[in-house]
Amino acid sequence: MHLSIESGVSKCVVQLPPEAHGAVSAMLAALNFNDAGEVNAAQLRLQTQAPALFPDACFDGVAPEDVGRALASLILSHGAAQRNRSTRWIAPGAHDALGTLCGRLTPSGQDALLQSLESGHGENAFSRYLGELDRWCLAGHLYRQRASTRGAAGDLGPAPQDADAQAAAEYLQAVDCYTRAGQSGLAAPVCLLAADLSMQTHQTNKAVDLYLTAADAYLRTGRPGRAAAVYLRVFNLYTDLGQPELAAATCLKAAHAARAAADAHPQKGKYALAGDVYLLVAKCYADAGRPDLAADAWLWAAQAYTRAHEPRKALAAYRQAAEANTEARRPGLAGDAWRGVAALHKELGEPELSADANENVATAYRWAALGGPDVVQPLPAAHYFLLAAYAHEAVAKHARGENAKEVEKEHRQLAEDAYKRAAHAFMKEGLVAAATNPYMLASSYKQAVVACTRAIHESLAANDLSLIADLYMQLGYALRGAGEPEDKQNQAFLIAAGYYQEGWAYLPAAVAHMERGDSLTAAPLFERAKEPASAGHAYFGRNMYERAEANFRRAYRFEPDAEQRRKLRLLAENMSKHAVLSDRNV
């Protein structure tokens, strides 16, 4: 269906009879919005006739073709929205169409637009043909245009401050309209303009509120870099106003926004900037006597500098985070920071400095595990004892210098003690299965046997095959370490293998059989687990040379490493020779 209205080439607008409005509705109802050809044809008809749907004085008569095209686009978009149809083929888009209309509205047209948004007013052409969100957005354009025009005129007038105040008020009306239109992205820069005018009229508190509103809007619309810049302006204002707490909180918002901007565009190298802002946050909180909050900021700074590939700055920030957490009696978090120091020194090829940092790691985690008055302990003691043990092992492993042996021995003993304390803590918490491995690492094999036995009894009720198998495997090792008879050890390994096989875990089942010296049973399990090299060794242990050769050759075919392939080829050739000799002996 099409509009049965003739339109001339004159710029004057011909008013339509009432039935023409019904024709528009009928056309929209019949239109297939998924058909590009139909939509284009409807738009061509509408763009010559749409201006006549509005009162004569709505538009200024300039560029009528552009106005008609914009109105047609908006009318079609509104019709599609009412019917939940696609707007894919409608052009121009709403942004361009609304921009065109804003510049062509007469004062009467502006009044009609604004009246269409007020409650209590009857229907007019704007409310009938344009969607509500489009009308709010168009009103936002209108108020922004008025404000910018008034501000420019005010520069030449007798009372520029009055003009600035009026312009600021209209910018705020534009912000309100854009917000109602769901256009926070358009509201943000206008809010900045209003804030700048408020600063010019010495309304600092009002400016602060507006800057924050703008920054929040930038953040919501996916522009964290701009949000960070605005938050920093507010930080400076709060600092000037003597409000350090608000300044610090706003600076933290700026830092988080800068980090989000870096995450969105990591190739632009924004992480260093985020690190700098986090350092500023840390200084604010440190000056305010809040070492806990300062520590958090230094830790974030360290992470940002690490992403920026600036390890020296990251090291300094990690150290400050560790010291601040220690001051705040948060030793667990101090240990985390020292661990960051240790890791960076290791990456930089500085093992001695890494070992020194690991000593601090161990000290901090032990303090966290032992607790005490006012100590913040976010994790259970057992976990901190484990972390302390790992740190002691790292120190022992990288011991250097004249006293290296003494240092290694001392920290091995400290690690064993920490493992034992971790196991005791797990037992105290009722986490018996978790205690088994720390007991083993502490060489407390008899206690490991007790823990494994209890844990097996508890896990049998849950019928967790994998856990039961692991615990029986652990029990076998614990019995071996405790010097128990070999038949007890082998029984534990055999039961473990059975549970592994029941759960189709062929590789650990094969390992369990190997632990009990049964390579003949282990070999086919290695094959089922697609571990031909291990199967080859198992068959070799039973003098089954042909099977061993076949598995070594299979492993050779799938091995990507050249050196390993060479070794596997030699093993296969040796198995072939052994097979020939074996046949001759037979």
XYZ file of C-alpha atoms in Angstrom:
586
model
C 0.000 0.000 0.000
C 1.188 3.548 -0.635
C 0.148 7.063 0.298
C -2.364 8.413 -2.182
C -1.197 12.024 -1.828
C 0.212 14.211 -4.546
C 3.144 16.440 -3.659
C 4.471 19.336 -5.684
C 7.952 20.667 -6.078
C 7.237 23.831 -4.092
C 8.826 24.257 -0.677
C 5.484 25.093 0.907
C 3.902 22.236 2.820
C 0.399 21.089 1.917
C -1.675 19.964 4.913
C -3.157 16.511 4.583
C -6.750 15.527 5.277
C -7.330 13.330 8.358
C -7.630 10.179 6.259
C -3.984 10.610 5.187
C -2.875 9.809 8.724
C -4.793 6.556 8.540
C -3.083 5.809 5.240
C 0.324 6.097 6.941
C -0.719 3.671 9.663
C -2.079 1.238 7.083
C 1.127 1.421 5.062
C 3.270 0.701 8.130
C 1.037 -2.210 9.118
C 1.341 -3.788 5.655
C 5.064 -3.136 5.181
C 7.488 -6.079 5.269
C 10.395 -4.528 7.205
C 12.612 -7.506 6.356
C 12.362 -6.764 2.622
C 14.956 -4.160 1.638
C 13.131 -3.333 -1.594
C 9.790 -2.692 0.112
C 11.410 -0.568 2.803
C 13.310 1.507 0.243
C 10.166 2.093 -1.848
C 8.161 3.118 1.217
C 10.909 5.492 2.285
C 11.029 7.140 -1.132
C 7.273 7.772 -0.997
C 7.344 8.983 2.598
C 10.239 11.400 2.231
C 8.280 13.571 -0.231
C 5.046 13.428 1.767
C 6.134 13.214 5.412
C 6.637 16.994 5.960
C 2.965 17.491 5.111
C 2.041 15.344 8.121
C 3.302 18.159 10.382
C 1.921 21.722 10.828
C 3.114 24.289 8.293
C 5.309 26.227 10.692
C 7.264 23.280 12.141
C 10.252 23.492 9.771
C 12.062 26.442 8.258
C 11.795 25.302 4.631
C 15.558 24.938 4.188
C 16.765 21.662 2.610
C 13.277 20.109 2.404
C 14.630 16.945 0.789
C 16.899 16.318 3.782
C 14.048 17.006 6.194
C 11.755 14.660 4.278
C 14.385 11.923 4.256
C 14.978 12.322 8.002
C 11.257 12.280 8.819
C 10.690 9.221 6.645
C 13.481 7.389 8.429
C 12.139 8.246 11.883
C 8.524 7.415 10.971
C 9.571 4.029 9.605
C 11.749 3.357 12.656
C 8.854 4.187 14.975
C 6.535 1.926 12.986
C 9.058 -0.926 13.117
C 9.526 -0.517 16.868
C 5.768 -0.584 17.492
C 5.567 -3.889 15.634
C 8.850 -5.377 16.927
C 10.281 -5.391 13.417
C 13.822 -4.911 12.138
C 15.182 -1.449 11.270
C 18.097 -2.895 9.308
C 17.090 -1.449 5.932
C 16.057 2.001 7.169
C 18.461 4.827 6.308
C 19.675 7.256 7.448
C 19.953 6.041 11.014
C 18.256 7.816 13.898
C 21.431 9.682 14.906
C 21.818 11.408 11.533
C 18.084 11.917 11.058
C 17.643 13.626 14.434
C 20.655 15.820 13.806
C 19.127 16.983 10.522
C 15.745 17.801 12.087
C 17.243 19.712 14.996
C 18.777 22.285 12.680
C 15.555 22.802 10.729
C 12.998 23.210 13.542
C 11.347 26.638 13.797
C 10.422 28.090 17.222
C 6.896 26.754 16.651
C 8.284 23.346 15.770
C 10.465 23.385 18.873
C 7.463 24.192 21.044
C 5.448 21.401 19.441
C 8.277 18.930 20.040
C 8.617 19.855 23.719
C 4.841 19.791 24.225
C 4.776 16.226 22.877
C 6.946 15.231 25.852
C 4.786 16.913 28.486
C 2.014 15.057 30.252
C -1.455 16.558 29.911
C -0.998 17.699 26.317
C -2.983 16.029 23.589
C -1.500 14.140 20.675
C 0.342 16.092 18.002
C 2.312 15.144 14.900
C 5.537 14.600 16.834
C 3.964 12.220 19.348
C 2.038 10.433 16.592
C 4.897 9.781 14.161
C 8.122 9.834 16.201
C 9.031 7.372 18.929
C 9.302 8.673 22.484
C 13.030 7.941 22.801
C 13.700 9.709 19.501
C 11.733 12.735 20.715
C 13.701 12.883 23.969
C 16.926 12.653 22.016
C 15.786 15.381 19.610
C 14.902 17.565 22.601
C 18.397 16.948 23.949
C 19.858 18.143 20.634
C 17.612 21.191 20.814
C 18.646 22.189 24.335
C 22.302 21.612 23.526
C 21.961 23.814 20.444
C 20.252 26.544 22.470
C 22.943 26.403 25.161
C 25.839 26.613 22.731
C 24.155 29.485 20.862
C 23.453 31.335 24.105
C 27.014 30.828 25.319
C 28.448 32.243 22.096
C 26.132 35.248 22.244
C 26.951 35.803 25.901
C 30.608 36.385 25.088
C 29.550 39.579 23.306
C 26.729 40.646 25.625
C 26.695 42.902 28.656
C 26.241 40.097 31.211
C 28.297 37.066 30.194
C 27.852 35.438 33.619
C 24.064 35.474 33.195
C 24.435 33.944 29.751
C 26.734 31.268 31.178
C 24.216 30.439 33.892
C 21.388 30.154 31.350
C 23.564 28.056 29.049
C 24.493 25.763 31.941
C 20.798 25.301 32.778
C 20.014 24.372 29.183
C 22.959 21.977 29.042
C 21.483 20.294 32.120
C 18.118 20.045 30.384
C 19.911 18.434 27.447
C 21.541 15.949 29.823
C 18.148 15.094 31.300
C 16.645 14.574 27.851
C 19.534 12.402 26.668
C 19.292 10.347 29.839
C 15.552 9.809 29.306
C 16.365 8.790 25.745
C 18.801 6.176 27.038
C 21.694 8.042 25.418
C 24.260 8.258 28.216
C 26.982 8.528 25.596
C 25.479 11.814 24.383
C 24.775 13.017 27.914
C 28.381 12.699 29.112
C 30.081 15.392 26.965
C 27.152 17.781 27.501
C 27.451 17.233 31.231
C 31.114 18.210 30.934
C 30.134 21.446 29.201
C 27.701 22.236 32.011
C 30.386 21.471 34.581
C 32.878 23.762 32.851
C 30.327 26.589 32.870
C 29.646 25.958 36.558
C 33.347 26.344 37.239
C 33.344 29.639 35.333
C 30.538 30.893 37.566
C 32.421 29.700 40.685
C 29.927 26.934 41.540
C 32.595 24.367 42.378
C 30.418 21.902 44.288
C 27.885 21.843 41.466
C 30.716 21.361 38.976
C 32.027 18.400 40.977
C 28.625 16.697 40.852
C 28.388 17.271 37.117
C 31.914 16.009 36.439
C 31.125 12.845 38.420
C 27.898 12.374 36.471
C 29.834 12.736 33.218
C 32.548 10.313 34.309
C 29.988 7.720 35.397
C 28.243 8.079 32.034
C 31.503 7.599 30.146
C 32.139 4.467 32.184
C 28.668 3.061 31.511
C 29.022 3.627 27.775
C 32.342 1.835 27.440
C 34.724 4.813 27.394
C 36.803 4.216 30.528
C 39.744 6.278 29.290
C 37.624 9.436 29.166
C 36.070 8.514 32.511
C 39.536 8.263 34.065
C 40.487 11.738 32.843
C 37.309 13.274 34.289
C 37.673 11.434 37.613
C 41.182 12.883 37.893
C 39.767 16.393 37.424
C 37.384 15.720 40.306
C 40.271 14.355 42.375
C 42.111 17.645 41.909
C 38.992 19.624 42.848
C 38.436 17.590 46.015
C 42.095 18.102 46.899
C 41.713 21.865 46.443
C 38.549 21.789 48.573
C 40.418 20.049 51.399
C 38.420 16.798 51.231
C 41.134 14.080 51.210
C 38.825 11.089 51.711
C 36.667 11.985 48.724
C 39.803 12.823 46.757
C 41.295 9.380 47.434
C 38.073 7.540 46.600
C 37.719 9.442 43.328
C 41.354 8.873 42.446
C 40.747 5.148 42.945
C 37.848 5.354 40.488
C 40.211 7.028 38.028
C 42.785 4.276 38.469
C 40.258 1.491 37.956
C 38.936 3.263 34.862
C 42.462 3.681 33.492
C 43.063 -0.034 34.071
C 39.816 -0.856 32.236
C 40.941 1.334 29.330
C 44.248 -0.539 29.216
C 42.453 -3.889 29.284
C 40.267 -2.769 26.375
C 43.237 -1.599 24.274
C 46.374 -3.321 25.620
C 48.305 -2.558 22.444
C 48.173 1.140 23.292
C 50.369 0.699 26.363
C 47.966 2.239 28.859
C 48.981 0.016 31.772
C 51.833 2.278 32.849
C 49.395 5.194 33.150
C 47.091 3.037 35.282
C 50.063 2.146 37.479
C 50.910 5.821 37.945
C 47.358 6.618 39.036
C 47.328 3.686 41.467
C 50.531 5.070 43.011
C 48.734 8.375 43.481
C 45.899 6.513 45.220
C 48.365 4.711 47.463
C 49.980 7.985 48.499
C 46.573 9.467 49.352
C 45.675 6.551 51.604
C 49.133 6.372 53.156
C 48.959 10.080 54.018
C 45.511 9.467 55.516
C 46.859 6.740 57.804
C 45.149 3.878 55.952
C 47.959 1.398 55.220
C 45.443 -1.318 54.324
C 43.909 0.691 51.487
C 47.328 1.979 50.449
C 48.567 -1.611 50.236
C 45.709 -2.558 47.920
C 46.549 0.356 45.635
C 50.270 -0.492 45.576
C 49.413 -4.082 44.688
C 47.220 -2.916 41.802
C 50.021 -0.603 40.701
C 52.459 -3.516 40.704
C 50.127 -5.600 38.579
C 49.640 -2.731 36.122
C 53.388 -2.103 35.820
C 53.934 -5.817 35.260
C 51.475 -5.700 32.358
C 53.301 -2.594 31.102
C 56.595 -4.537 31.091
C 58.164 -2.186 33.626
C 59.500 -4.725 36.164
C 61.524 -2.285 38.270
C 58.486 -0.116 38.938
C 56.489 -3.271 39.641
C 59.122 -4.440 42.137
C 59.009 -1.147 44.005
C 55.210 -1.245 44.160
C 55.157 -4.869 45.358
C 57.632 -4.014 48.130
C 55.541 -1.063 49.265
C 52.426 -3.253 49.193
C 54.183 -5.838 51.355
C 55.375 -3.271 53.887
C 51.970 -1.569 54.065
C 50.194 -4.897 54.546
C 52.616 -5.736 57.335
C 51.854 -2.389 58.974
C 48.136 -3.110 58.593
C 48.640 -6.529 60.246
C 47.642 -8.391 57.105
C 50.556 -10.845 56.879
C 48.851 -13.157 54.402
C 48.526 -10.329 51.900
C 52.069 -9.226 52.734
C 53.206 -12.727 51.815
C 51.367 -12.472 48.505
C 53.181 -9.210 47.743
C 56.582 -10.619 48.706
C 55.856 -13.586 46.463
C 55.387 -11.106 43.599
C 58.814 -9.639 44.434
C 60.384 -13.104 44.424
C 58.820 -14.029 41.081
C 59.992 -10.815 39.395
C 63.561 -11.170 40.668
C 63.571 -14.727 39.338
C 62.372 -13.525 35.913
C 65.098 -10.867 35.928
C 67.789 -13.486 36.579
C 68.447 -12.407 40.177
C 68.224 -15.675 42.174
C 69.819 -14.314 45.345
C 67.352 -11.439 45.570
C 64.556 -13.886 44.794
C 65.712 -16.096 47.673
C 65.780 -13.096 50.025
C 62.227 -12.245 49.028
C 61.141 -15.850 49.573
C 62.449 -15.665 53.135
C 60.106 -12.726 53.653
C 57.331 -14.750 52.013
C 57.832 -17.596 54.468
C 57.987 -15.263 57.471
C 54.794 -13.484 56.459
C 52.849 -16.673 55.794
C 53.956 -18.246 59.083
C 52.741 -15.145 60.902
C 49.450 -15.374 59.018
C 49.090 -19.042 59.932
C 49.837 -18.505 63.618
C 47.505 -15.511 63.792
C 47.350 -13.245 66.794
C 45.566 -10.128 68.040
C 44.136 -7.991 65.242
C 45.716 -10.164 62.546
C 43.586 -10.276 59.415
C 43.612 -13.865 58.134
C 41.434 -14.344 55.027
C 42.530 -17.975 54.492
C 42.661 -20.914 56.945
C 45.924 -21.470 58.820
C 46.645 -24.713 56.959
C 46.867 -22.917 53.624
C 49.308 -20.359 54.997
C 51.516 -23.089 56.475
C 51.592 -24.738 53.050
C 52.530 -21.458 51.366
C 55.265 -20.931 53.955
C 56.600 -24.418 53.251
C 56.757 -23.744 49.514
C 58.676 -20.532 50.185
C 61.184 -22.323 52.445
C 61.720 -24.923 49.721
C 62.378 -22.156 47.185
C 65.004 -20.625 49.485
C 66.644 -24.013 49.982
C 66.667 -24.762 46.270
C 68.363 -21.486 45.335
C 70.772 -21.202 48.264
C 74.060 -19.623 47.153
C 77.328 -18.495 48.698
C 79.615 -19.817 51.420
C 76.804 -20.860 53.748
C 74.677 -22.425 51.018
C 74.618 -25.898 52.595
C 73.671 -24.564 56.015
C 70.970 -22.349 54.498
C 69.601 -25.238 52.459
C 69.515 -27.569 55.471
C 67.868 -24.948 57.671
C 65.113 -24.176 55.183
C 64.497 -27.844 54.369
C 63.847 -28.373 58.066
C 61.651 -25.284 58.239
C 59.718 -26.539 55.211
C 59.150 -29.936 56.865
C 57.957 -28.216 60.022
C 55.560 -26.031 58.028
C 54.221 -29.047 56.131
C 53.627 -30.874 59.408
C 51.853 -27.859 60.895
C 49.712 -27.603 57.761
C 48.758 -31.265 58.067
C 47.879 -30.862 61.756
C 45.750 -27.825 60.882
C 43.914 -29.742 58.157
C 43.247 -32.586 60.614
C 41.957 -30.098 63.166
C 39.581 -28.672 60.562
C 38.342 -32.172 59.729
C 39.928 -32.113 56.260
C 41.632 -35.465 56.661
C 42.235 -36.158 52.960
C 43.926 -32.763 52.565
C 46.323 -33.631 55.407
C 47.773 -36.738 53.757
C 50.098 -35.051 51.255
C 51.553 -32.491 53.730
C 52.352 -35.367 56.109
C 54.171 -37.115 53.264
C 56.105 -33.962 52.375
C 57.041 -33.598 56.048
C 58.308 -37.217 56.040
C 55.800 -37.953 58.822
C 54.925 -41.284 57.266
C 53.242 -42.930 60.235
C 50.939 -39.963 60.638
C 50.322 -40.087 56.890
C 49.264 -43.745 57.234
C 46.762 -42.795 59.934
C 45.407 -39.888 57.880
C 45.120 -41.987 54.703
C 43.294 -44.764 56.549
C 40.793 -42.318 58.037
C 40.313 -40.517 54.741
C 39.709 -43.806 52.899
C 37.050 -44.772 55.431
C 35.310 -41.411 54.937
C 35.537 -41.430 51.133
C 34.166 -44.957 50.755
C 30.803 -43.694 51.950
C 30.806 -41.068 49.175
C 31.812 -43.677 46.543
C 34.254 -41.237 44.920
C 36.318 -43.730 42.901
C 39.019 -41.269 41.885
C 39.566 -39.988 45.441
C 39.533 -43.511 46.907
C 42.114 -44.627 44.346
C 44.352 -41.617 45.056
C 44.157 -42.250 48.807
C 45.087 -45.933 48.450
C 48.007 -44.875 46.247
C 49.082 -42.383 48.903
C 48.666 -45.074 51.541
C 51.024 -47.357 49.629
C 53.721 -44.670 49.564
C 53.117 -43.856 53.246
C 53.463 -47.524 54.232
C 56.693 -47.698 52.260
C 58.041 -44.580 53.959
C 57.040 -45.911 57.375
C 58.951 -49.141 56.722
C 55.861 -51.355 56.805
C 56.035 -54.845 55.235
C 56.118 -54.967 51.459
C 52.974 -57.061 51.222
C 51.007 -54.251 52.933
C 52.397 -51.726 50.479
C 51.580 -53.928 47.482
C 48.068 -54.551 48.756
C 47.415 -50.793 48.895
C 48.791 -50.305 45.374
C 46.710 -53.232 44.071
C 43.489 -51.794 45.527
C 44.372 -48.378 44.084
C 44.868 -49.926 40.642
C 41.483 -51.639 40.864
C 39.674 -48.398 41.637
C 41.556 -46.567 38.902
C 40.593 -49.217 36.345
C 36.987 -49.129 37.490
C 36.997 -45.425 36.685
C 38.799 -45.971 33.322
C 41.902 -44.179 34.618
C 44.340 -46.526 32.923
C 47.535 -44.508 33.303
C 47.493 -44.195 37.131
C 46.340 -47.836 37.278
C 49.431 -48.829 35.304
C 51.656 -46.754 37.608
C 50.104 -48.476 40.647
C 50.915 -51.897 39.204
C 54.465 -50.751 38.457
C 54.839 -49.683 42.107
C 54.019 -53.230 43.188
C 56.506 -54.613 40.662
C 53.926 -56.044 38.259
C 55.067 -54.672 34.911
C 53.275 -57.451 33.028
C 49.882 -56.178 34.221
C 50.987 -52.560 33.831
C 52.151 -52.828 30.198
C 48.742 -53.311 28.482
C 47.291 -50.578 30.706
C 49.981 -48.206 29.455
C 48.929 -49.178 25.927
C 45.274 -48.427 26.673
C 46.356 -45.078 28.120
C 48.186 -44.334 24.830
C 51.590 -44.234 26.542
C 53.587 -46.503 24.216
C 57.018 -45.524 25.549
C 56.027 -46.517 29.098
C 54.467 -49.703 27.738
C 57.720 -50.474 25.932
C 59.744 -50.181 29.144
C 57.218 -52.340 31.003
C 57.387 -55.079 28.369
C 61.170 -54.833 28.337
C 61.132 -55.466 32.093
C 59.373 -58.783 31.400
C 61.744 -59.681 28.520
C 58.903 -59.334 25.998
C 61.162 -57.766 23.392
C 58.893 -57.873 20.354
C 56.060 -56.133 22.214
C 58.569 -53.641 23.597
C 59.956 -52.948 20.114
C 56.464 -52.387 18.676
C 55.635 -49.862 21.400
C 58.924 -47.987 21.073
C 58.383 -47.703 17.314
C 54.844 -46.461 17.904
C 56.159 -43.854 20.355
C 58.823 -42.869 17.799
C 56.159 -42.104 15.181
C 54.262 -39.699 17.433
C 57.168 -38.037 19.283
C 57.701 -34.412 18.094
C 61.082 -33.864 19.794
C 64.033 -34.873 17.598
C 66.296 -35.967 20.469
C 63.576 -38.095 22.024
C 62.851 -39.626 18.627
C 66.514 -40.594 18.326
C 66.452 -42.304 21.726
C 63.220 -44.150 20.924
C 64.655 -45.371 17.625
C 67.729 -46.736 19.417
C 65.528 -48.437 22.013
C 63.468 -50.080 19.263
C 66.619 -51.279 17.507
C 67.984 -52.684 20.774
C 64.695 -54.510 21.400
C 64.973 -56.028 17.929
C 68.496 -57.272 18.722
C 67.348 -58.664 22.073
C 64.496 -60.476 20.317
C 66.915 -62.115 17.835
C 69.263 -63.214 20.627
C 66.339 -64.530 22.651
C 65.133 -66.622 19.698
C 68.629 -68.059 19.213
C 68.860 -68.978 22.880
C 65.517 -70.705 22.682
